[in-house]
Tab-separated table of C-alpha atoms in Angstrom:
chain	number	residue	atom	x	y	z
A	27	UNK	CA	6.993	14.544	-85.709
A	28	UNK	CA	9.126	15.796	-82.671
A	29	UNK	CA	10.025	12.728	-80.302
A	30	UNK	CA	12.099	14.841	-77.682
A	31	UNK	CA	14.198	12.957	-74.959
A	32	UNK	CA	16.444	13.163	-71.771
A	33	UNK	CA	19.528	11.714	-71.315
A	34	UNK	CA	21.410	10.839	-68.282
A	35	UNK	CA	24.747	9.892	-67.109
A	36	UNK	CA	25.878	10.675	-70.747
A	37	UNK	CA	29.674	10.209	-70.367
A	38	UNK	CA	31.503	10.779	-73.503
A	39	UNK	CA	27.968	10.726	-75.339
A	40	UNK	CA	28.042	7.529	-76.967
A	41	UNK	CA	24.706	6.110	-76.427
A	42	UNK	CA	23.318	10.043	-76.368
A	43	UNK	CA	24.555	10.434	-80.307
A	44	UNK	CA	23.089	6.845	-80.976
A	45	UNK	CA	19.494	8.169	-79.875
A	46	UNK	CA	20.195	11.022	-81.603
A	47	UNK	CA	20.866	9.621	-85.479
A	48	UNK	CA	17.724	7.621	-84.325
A	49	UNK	CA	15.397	10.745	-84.154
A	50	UNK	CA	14.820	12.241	-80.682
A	51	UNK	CA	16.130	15.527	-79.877
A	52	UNK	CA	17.630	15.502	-76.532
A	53	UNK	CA	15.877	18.943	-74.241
A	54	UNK	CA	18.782	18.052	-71.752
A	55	UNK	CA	22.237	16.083	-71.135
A	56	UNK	CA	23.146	15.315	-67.799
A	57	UNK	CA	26.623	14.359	-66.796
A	58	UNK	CA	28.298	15.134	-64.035
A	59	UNK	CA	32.244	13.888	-64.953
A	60	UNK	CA	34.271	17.324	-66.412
A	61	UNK	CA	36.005	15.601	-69.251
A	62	UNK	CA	32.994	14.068	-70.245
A	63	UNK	CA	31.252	17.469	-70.302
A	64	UNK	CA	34.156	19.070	-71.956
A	65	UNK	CA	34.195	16.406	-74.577
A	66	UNK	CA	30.570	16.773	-75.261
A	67	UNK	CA	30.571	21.005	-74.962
A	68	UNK	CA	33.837	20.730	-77.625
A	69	UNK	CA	31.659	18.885	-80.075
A	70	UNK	CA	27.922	21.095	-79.429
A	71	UNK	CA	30.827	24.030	-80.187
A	72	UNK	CA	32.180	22.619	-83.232
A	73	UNK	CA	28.231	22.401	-84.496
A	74	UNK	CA	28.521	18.818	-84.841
A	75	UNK	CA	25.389	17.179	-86.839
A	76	UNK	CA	24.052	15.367	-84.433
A	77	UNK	CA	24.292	17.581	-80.994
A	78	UNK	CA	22.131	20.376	-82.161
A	79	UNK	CA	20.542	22.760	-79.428
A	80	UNK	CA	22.111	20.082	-76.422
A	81	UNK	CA	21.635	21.378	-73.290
A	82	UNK	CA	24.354	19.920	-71.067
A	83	UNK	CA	23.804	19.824	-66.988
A	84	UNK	CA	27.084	18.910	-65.676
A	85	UNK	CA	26.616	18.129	-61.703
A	86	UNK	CA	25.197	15.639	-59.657
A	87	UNK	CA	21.591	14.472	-60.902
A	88	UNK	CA	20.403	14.608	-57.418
A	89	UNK	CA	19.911	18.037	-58.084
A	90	UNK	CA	18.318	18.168	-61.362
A	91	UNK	CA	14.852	19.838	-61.163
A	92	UNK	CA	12.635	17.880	-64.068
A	93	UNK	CA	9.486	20.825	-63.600
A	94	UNK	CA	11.929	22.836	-65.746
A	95	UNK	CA	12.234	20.817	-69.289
A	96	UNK	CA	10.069	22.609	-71.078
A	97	UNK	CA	8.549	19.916	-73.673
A	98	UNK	CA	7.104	17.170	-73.024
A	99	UNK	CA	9.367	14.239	-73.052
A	100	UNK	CA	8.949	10.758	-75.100
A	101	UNK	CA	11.998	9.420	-74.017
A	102	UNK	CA	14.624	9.068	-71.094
A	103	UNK	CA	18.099	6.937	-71.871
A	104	UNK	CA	21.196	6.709	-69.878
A	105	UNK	CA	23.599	4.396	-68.264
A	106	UNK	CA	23.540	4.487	-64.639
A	107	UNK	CA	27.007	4.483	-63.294
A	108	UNK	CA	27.782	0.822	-63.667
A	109	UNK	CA	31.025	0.633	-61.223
A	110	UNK	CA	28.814	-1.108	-58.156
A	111	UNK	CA	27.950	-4.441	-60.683
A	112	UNK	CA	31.082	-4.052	-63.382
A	113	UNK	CA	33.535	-7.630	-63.172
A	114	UNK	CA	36.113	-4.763	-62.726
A	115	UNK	CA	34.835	-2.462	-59.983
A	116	UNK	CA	34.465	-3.483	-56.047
A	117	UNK	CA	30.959	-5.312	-56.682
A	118	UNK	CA	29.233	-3.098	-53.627
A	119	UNK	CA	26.236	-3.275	-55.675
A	120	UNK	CA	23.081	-1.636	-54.102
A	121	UNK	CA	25.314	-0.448	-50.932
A	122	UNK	CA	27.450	1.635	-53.592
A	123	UNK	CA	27.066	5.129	-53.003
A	124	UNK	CA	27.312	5.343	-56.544
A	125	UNK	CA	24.418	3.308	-57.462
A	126	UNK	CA	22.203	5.511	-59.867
A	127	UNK	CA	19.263	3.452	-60.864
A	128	UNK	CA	17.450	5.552	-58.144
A	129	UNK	CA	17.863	8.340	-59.894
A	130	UNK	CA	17.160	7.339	-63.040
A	131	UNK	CA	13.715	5.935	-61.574
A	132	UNK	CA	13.060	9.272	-59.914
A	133	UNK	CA	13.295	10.953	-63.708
A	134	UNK	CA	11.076	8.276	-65.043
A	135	UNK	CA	8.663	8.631	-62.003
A	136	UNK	CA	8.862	13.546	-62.680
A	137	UNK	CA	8.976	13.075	-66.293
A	138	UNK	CA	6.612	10.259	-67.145
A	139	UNK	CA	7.955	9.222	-70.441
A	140	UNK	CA	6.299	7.175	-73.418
A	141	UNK	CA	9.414	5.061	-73.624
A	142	UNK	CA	13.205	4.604	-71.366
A	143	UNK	CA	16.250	3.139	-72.210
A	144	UNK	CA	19.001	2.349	-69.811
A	145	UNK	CA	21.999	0.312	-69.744
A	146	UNK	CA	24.198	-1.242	-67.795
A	147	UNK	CA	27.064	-4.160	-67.443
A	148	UNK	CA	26.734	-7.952	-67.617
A	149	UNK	CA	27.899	-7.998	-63.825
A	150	UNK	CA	24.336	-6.744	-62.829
A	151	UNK	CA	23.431	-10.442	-63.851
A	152	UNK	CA	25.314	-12.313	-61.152
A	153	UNK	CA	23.353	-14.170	-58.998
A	154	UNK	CA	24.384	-12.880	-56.287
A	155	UNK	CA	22.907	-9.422	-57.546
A	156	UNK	CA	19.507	-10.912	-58.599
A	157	UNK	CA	17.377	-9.621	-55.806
A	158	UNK	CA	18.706	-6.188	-56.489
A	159	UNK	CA	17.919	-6.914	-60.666
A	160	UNK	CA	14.153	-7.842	-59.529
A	161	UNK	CA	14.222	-4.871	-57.488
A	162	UNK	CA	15.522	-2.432	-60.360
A	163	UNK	CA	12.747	-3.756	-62.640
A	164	UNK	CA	9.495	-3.516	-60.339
A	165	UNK	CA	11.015	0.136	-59.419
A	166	UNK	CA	10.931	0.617	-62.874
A	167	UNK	CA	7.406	-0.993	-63.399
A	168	UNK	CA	6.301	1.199	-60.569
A	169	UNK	CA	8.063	3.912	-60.228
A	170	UNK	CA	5.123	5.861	-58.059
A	171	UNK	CA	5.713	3.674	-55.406
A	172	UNK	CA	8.299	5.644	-53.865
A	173	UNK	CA	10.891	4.201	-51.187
A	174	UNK	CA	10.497	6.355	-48.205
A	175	UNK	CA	13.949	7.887	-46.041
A	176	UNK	CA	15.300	5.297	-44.204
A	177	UNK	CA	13.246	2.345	-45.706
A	178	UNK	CA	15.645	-0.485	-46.584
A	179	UNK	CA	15.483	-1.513	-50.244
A	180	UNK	CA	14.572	-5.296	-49.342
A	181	UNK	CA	11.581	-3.859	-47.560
A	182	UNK	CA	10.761	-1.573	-50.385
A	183	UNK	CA	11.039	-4.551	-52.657
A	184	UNK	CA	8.479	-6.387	-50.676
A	185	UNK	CA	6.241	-3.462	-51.053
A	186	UNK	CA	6.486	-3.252	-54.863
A	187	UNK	CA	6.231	-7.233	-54.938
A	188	UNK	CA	2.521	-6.721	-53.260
A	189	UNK	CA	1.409	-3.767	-55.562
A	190	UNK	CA	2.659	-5.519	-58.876
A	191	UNK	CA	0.842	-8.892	-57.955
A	192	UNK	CA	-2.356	-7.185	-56.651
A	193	UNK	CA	-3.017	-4.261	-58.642
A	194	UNK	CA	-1.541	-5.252	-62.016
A	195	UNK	CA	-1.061	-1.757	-64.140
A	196	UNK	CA	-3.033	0.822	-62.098
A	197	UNK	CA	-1.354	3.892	-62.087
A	198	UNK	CA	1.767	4.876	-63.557
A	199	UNK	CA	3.328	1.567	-65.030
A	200	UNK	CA	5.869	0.280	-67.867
A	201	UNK	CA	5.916	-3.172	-69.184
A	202	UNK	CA	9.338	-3.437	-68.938
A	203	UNK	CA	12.328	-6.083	-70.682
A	204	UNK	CA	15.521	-6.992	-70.571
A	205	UNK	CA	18.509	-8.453	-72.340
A	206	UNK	CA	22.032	-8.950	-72.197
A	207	UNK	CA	23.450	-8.077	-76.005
A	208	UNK	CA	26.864	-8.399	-77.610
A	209	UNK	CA	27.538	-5.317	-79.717
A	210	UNK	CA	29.260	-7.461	-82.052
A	211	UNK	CA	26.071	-9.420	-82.967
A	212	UNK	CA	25.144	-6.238	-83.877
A	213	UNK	CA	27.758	-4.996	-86.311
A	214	UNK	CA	30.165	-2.967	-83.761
A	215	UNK	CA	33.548	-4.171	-84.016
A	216	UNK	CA	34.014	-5.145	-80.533
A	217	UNK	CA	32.985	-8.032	-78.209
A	218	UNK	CA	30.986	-5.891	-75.412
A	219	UNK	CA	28.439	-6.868	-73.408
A	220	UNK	CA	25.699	-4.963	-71.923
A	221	UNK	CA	22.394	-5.473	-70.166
A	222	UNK	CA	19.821	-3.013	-71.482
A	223	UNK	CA	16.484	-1.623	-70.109
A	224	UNK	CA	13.476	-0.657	-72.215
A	225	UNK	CA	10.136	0.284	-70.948
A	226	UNK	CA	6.990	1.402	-72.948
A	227	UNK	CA	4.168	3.273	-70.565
A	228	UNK	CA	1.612	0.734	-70.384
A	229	UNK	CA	-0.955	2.945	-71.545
A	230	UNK	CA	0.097	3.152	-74.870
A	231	UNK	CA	-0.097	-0.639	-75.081
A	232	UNK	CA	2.506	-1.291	-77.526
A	233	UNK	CA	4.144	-5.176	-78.267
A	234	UNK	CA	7.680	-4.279	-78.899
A	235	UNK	CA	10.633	-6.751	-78.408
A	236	UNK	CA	14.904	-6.378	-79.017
A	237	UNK	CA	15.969	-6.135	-82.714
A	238	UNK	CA	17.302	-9.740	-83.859
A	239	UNK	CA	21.291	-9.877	-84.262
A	240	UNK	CA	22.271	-8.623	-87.984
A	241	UNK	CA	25.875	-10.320	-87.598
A	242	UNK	CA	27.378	-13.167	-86.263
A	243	UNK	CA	30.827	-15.107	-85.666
A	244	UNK	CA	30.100	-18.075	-87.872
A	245	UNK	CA	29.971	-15.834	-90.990
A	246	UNK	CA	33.182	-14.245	-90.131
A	247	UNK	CA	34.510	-17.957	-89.906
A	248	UNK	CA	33.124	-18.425	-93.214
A	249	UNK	CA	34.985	-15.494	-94.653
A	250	UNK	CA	37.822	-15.732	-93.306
A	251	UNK	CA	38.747	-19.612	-93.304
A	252	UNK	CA	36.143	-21.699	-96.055
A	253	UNK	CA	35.669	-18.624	-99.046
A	254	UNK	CA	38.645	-16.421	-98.428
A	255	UNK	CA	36.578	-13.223	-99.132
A	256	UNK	CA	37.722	-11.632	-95.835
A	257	UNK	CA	41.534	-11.947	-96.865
A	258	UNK	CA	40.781	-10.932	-100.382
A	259	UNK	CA	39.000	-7.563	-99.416
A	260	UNK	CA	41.406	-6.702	-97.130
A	261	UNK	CA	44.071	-7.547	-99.771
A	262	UNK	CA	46.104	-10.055	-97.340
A	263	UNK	CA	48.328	-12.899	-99.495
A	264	UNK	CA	47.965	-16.160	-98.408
A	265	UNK	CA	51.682	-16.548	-97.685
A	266	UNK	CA	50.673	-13.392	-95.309
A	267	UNK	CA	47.759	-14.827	-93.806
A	268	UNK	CA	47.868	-16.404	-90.582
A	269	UNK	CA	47.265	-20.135	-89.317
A	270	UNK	CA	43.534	-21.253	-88.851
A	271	UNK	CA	42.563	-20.886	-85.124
A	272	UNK	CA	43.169	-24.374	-83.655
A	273	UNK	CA	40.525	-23.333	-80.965
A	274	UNK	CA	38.049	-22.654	-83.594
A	275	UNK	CA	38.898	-25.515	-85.687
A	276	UNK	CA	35.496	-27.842	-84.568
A	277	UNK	CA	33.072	-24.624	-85.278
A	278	UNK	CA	34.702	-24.094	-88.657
A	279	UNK	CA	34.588	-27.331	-90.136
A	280	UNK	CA	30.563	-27.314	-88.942
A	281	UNK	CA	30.310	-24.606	-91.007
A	282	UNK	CA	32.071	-26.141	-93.871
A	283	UNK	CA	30.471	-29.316	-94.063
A	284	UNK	CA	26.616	-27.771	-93.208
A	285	UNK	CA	24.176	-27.566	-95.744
A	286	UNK	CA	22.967	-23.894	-94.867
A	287	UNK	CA	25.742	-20.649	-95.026
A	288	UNK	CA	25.364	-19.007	-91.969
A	289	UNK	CA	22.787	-16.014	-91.465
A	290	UNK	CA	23.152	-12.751	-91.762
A	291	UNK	CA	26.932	-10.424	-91.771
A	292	UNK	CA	30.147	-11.440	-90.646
A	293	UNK	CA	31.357	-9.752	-86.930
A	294	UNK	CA	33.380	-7.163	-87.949
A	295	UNK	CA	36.718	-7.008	-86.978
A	296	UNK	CA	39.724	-4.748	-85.006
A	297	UNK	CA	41.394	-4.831	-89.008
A	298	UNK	CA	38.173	-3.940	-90.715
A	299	UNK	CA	37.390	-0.737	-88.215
A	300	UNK	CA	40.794	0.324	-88.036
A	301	UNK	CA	42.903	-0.667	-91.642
A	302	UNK	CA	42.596	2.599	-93.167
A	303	UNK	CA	43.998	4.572	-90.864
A	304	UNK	CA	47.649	5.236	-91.076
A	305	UNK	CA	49.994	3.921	-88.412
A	306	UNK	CA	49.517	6.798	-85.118
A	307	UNK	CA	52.857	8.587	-84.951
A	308	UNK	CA	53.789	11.450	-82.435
A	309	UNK	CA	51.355	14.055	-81.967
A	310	UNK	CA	50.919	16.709	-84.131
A	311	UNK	CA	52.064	14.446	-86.297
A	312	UNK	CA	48.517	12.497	-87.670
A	313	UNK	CA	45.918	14.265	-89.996
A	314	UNK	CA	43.278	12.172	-87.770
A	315	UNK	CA	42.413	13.880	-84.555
A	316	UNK	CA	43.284	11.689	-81.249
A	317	UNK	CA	45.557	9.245	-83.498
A	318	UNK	CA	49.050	9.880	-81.665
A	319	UNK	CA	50.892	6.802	-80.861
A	320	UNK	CA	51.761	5.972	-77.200
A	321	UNK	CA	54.258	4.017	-76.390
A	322	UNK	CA	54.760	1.290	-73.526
A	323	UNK	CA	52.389	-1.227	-74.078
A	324	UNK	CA	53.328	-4.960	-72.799
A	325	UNK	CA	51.747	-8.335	-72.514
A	326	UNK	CA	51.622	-9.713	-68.888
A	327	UNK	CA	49.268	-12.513	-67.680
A	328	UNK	CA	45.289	-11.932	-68.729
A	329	UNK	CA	46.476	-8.977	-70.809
A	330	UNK	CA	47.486	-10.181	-74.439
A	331	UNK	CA	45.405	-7.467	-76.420
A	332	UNK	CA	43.170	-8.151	-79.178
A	333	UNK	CA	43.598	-9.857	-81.872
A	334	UNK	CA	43.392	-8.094	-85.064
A	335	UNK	CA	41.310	-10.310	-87.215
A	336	UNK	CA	38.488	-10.721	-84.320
A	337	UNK	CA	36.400	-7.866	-82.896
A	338	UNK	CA	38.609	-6.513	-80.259
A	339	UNK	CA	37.660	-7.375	-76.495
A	340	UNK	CA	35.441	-4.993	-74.825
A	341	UNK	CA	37.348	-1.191	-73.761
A	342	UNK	CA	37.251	-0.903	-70.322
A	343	UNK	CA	37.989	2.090	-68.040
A	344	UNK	CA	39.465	0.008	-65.190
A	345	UNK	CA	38.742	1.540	-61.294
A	346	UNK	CA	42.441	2.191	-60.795
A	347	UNK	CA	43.535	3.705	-64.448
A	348	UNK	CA	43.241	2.106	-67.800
A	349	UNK	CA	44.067	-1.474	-67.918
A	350	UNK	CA	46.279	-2.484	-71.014
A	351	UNK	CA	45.318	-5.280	-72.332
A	352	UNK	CA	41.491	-4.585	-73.212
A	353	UNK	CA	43.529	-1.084	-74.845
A	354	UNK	CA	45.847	-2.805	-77.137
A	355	UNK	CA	46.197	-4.231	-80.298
A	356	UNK	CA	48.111	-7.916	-80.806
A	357	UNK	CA	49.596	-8.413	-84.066
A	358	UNK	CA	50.425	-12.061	-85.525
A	359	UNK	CA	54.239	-11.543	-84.643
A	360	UNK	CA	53.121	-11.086	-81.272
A	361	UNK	CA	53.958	-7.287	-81.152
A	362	UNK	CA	51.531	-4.860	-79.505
A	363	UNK	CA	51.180	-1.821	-78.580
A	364	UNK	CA	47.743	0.356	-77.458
A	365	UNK	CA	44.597	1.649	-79.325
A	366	UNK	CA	45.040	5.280	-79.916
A	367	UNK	CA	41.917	7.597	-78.604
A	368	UNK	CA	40.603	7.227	-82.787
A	369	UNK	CA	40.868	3.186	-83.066
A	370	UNK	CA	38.905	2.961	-79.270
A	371	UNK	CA	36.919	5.507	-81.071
A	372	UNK	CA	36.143	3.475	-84.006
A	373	UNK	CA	35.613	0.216	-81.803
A	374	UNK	CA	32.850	2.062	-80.199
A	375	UNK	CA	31.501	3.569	-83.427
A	376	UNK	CA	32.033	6.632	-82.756
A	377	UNK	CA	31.997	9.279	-86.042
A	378	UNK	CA	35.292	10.284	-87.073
A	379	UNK	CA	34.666	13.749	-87.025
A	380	UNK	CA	33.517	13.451	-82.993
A	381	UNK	CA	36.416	14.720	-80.993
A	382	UNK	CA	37.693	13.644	-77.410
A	383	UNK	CA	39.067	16.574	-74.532
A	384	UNK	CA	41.308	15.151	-72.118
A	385	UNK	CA	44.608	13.283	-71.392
A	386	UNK	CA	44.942	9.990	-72.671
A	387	UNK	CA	43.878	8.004	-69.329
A	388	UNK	CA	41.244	10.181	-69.471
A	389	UNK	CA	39.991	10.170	-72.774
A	390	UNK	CA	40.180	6.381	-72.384
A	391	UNK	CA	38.158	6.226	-69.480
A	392	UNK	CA	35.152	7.621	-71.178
A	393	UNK	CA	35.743	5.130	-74.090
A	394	UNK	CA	36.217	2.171	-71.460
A	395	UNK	CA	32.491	3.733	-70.331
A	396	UNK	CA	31.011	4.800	-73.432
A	397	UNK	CA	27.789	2.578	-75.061
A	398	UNK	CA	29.030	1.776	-79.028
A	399	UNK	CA	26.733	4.635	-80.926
A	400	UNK	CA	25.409	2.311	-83.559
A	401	UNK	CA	24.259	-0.232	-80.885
A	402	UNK	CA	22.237	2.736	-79.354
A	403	UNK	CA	20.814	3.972	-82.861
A	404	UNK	CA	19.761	0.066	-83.570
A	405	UNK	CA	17.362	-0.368	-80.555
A	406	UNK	CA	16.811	3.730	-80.799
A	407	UNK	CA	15.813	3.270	-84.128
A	408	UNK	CA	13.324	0.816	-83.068
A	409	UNK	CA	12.263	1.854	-80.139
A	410	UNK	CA	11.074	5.074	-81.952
A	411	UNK	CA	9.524	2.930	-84.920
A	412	UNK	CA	6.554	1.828	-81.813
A	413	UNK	CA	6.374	5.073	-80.511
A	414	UNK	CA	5.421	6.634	-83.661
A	415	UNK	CA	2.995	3.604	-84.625
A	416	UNK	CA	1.404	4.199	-81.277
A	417	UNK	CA	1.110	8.445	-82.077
A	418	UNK	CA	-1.353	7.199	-85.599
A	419	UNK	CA	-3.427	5.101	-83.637
């Protein structure tokens, strides 16, 4: 069973591969960045498993013309650019020219989907953005109702406020959620928070909710400080292992003196997605692809790196350049120096046989960008599970 899909705003591809090793077949993939595209087109080139027949629209989405995917379409994901909410960008929010979710409510609205996914950052949940949240969602909800030229989005919100209390699911509708997950809690070996979108078309009336978290911090705790096992499998001497975490020191000895071991797998860890690679050298140099040292990393104040035996802090791609601290690695002698293009790879699950075009700040802002790929194949995964229930009813 074909569940074919649409994805926007791809960027490097991250959450685009994740739908893919979840099932759907993407008919297009819109991006309108030129490294991104490059990146992607490199990797369609190279045949790469999971990109087979992509068809890549690199431009502005504005001028995408839906009557012209040719299969019906079960599924639209992407991550509207997330610069107008992000902690790091200007926080313009709905007066940001580059505020998307329009757009991806206009494919919604052409395309009619069984199912969407989108993503964003935790910044969309400030309060001081949580008109413009309930806005996003009733748009998505109703995405017939259509804001008319000129029409201010608080009046258009009042609009969709009257339709959604008055005539429930008439017409085109999703039953929409939302949550803010930590890919860590989810087995990616970073600490990166996202708010995601997913809508099911109300007449296919399926219950579906987020997939429960398969890892957690107070396992790694246990590993590492009350059994050992972490040290052990990472082959780490005591005499070589470092000092408990004061900070952590009340949560530990919970753990150790509870009568019930913590749930579920440990968080993985910067050491446990990046240990078996060698140390990056100059280029040319590494038999990984995009592992070549650069040099010139520093600690200055709110940039100390990550630590190595924690997931690593979430990759950013910074409005003025990469910023270094959320791109290096801190080691116990308090040396540091940045993730190469592989290791950010890694941290966002990325396959090592995925390649990245670009310079370094380049390549890096994608990453900073990028959705981790096994976060997007978890709620893919499940997403898909309903819609193919729903197709045997």
């Amino acid at each position: 069973m074909d569940f074919h899909s649409v994805e926007l705003f791809a960027g490097a591809g991250g959450l685009a591969l994740g739908m893919a090793k979840a099932g759907f077949r993407h008919e297009l993939v819109a991006e309108w960045e030129r490294n991104a595209c490059n990146t992607i087109r490199d990797n369609i080139n190279k045949n790469h498993q999971l990109m087979h027949k992509w068809n890549v629209f690199e431009g502005d989405v504005r001028q995408i013309d839906y009557s012209k995917v040719s299969n019906k379409i079960s599924l639209i994901s992407g991550g509207p650019p997330c610069q107008p909410f992000s902690f790091g960008g200007k926080h313009r929010g709905n007066d940001d020219k580059r505020d998307m979710f329009p757009e991806a409510v206009r494919a919604v609205r052409e395309l009619k989907p069984k199912a969407f996914i989108f993503e964003n950052v935790k910044g969309l949940l400030r309060e001081s953005f949580s008109s413009y949240l309930s806005y996003i969602l009733l748009q998505l909800t109703h995405p017939e109702i259509v804001r008319k030229p000129n029409e201010a989005w608080e009046e258009h919100l009042r609009k969709l406020e009257l339709y959604h209390t008055g005539n429930g699911e008439f017409g085109l509708c999703y039953r929409v959620v939302h949550q803010c997950l930590n890919a860590a809690d989810y087995g990616t070996p970073q600490k990166r928070e996202r708010v995601i979108f997913v809508g099911f078309r109300s007449d296919l009336d399926i219950s579906w909710s987020f997939p429960e978290h398969t890892h957690s911090q107070e396992a790694l705790l246990m590993d590492q400080w009350i059994t050992g096992e972490y040290w052990e499998r990472h082959k780490i001497l005591k005499e070589k292992r470092p000092e408990v975490p004061k900070n952590l020191m009340n949560i530990i000895n919970n753990i150790k003196y509870s009568l019930f071991k913590p749930e579920g797998n440990a968080w993985k860890t910067v050491r446990d997605a990046i240990s078996d690679l060698p140390e990056p050298k100059k280029m040319g140099d590494s038999y990984f692809m995009n592992h070549e040292f650069r040099g010139g990393a520093r600690i200055y104040d709110g940039h100390t790196g990550s630590c190595l035996d924690e997931p690593s802090k979430a990759l950013k791609a910074g409005v003025h350049g990469v910023p270094g601290g959320e791109n290096m690695v801190a080691y116990e002698n308090g040396e540091v120096r940045y993730f190469t293009v592989r290791e950010s790879a890694r941290l966002q699950t990325f396959p090592d046989d995925y390649i990245f075009k670009g310079s370094w700040t380049e390549t890096m802002r994608q990453l900073g960008n990028a959705v981790p790929v096994d976060l997007a194949y978890i709620i893919g995964k499940s997403v898909k599970k309903q819609l193919e229930k729903a197709e045997q009813i």
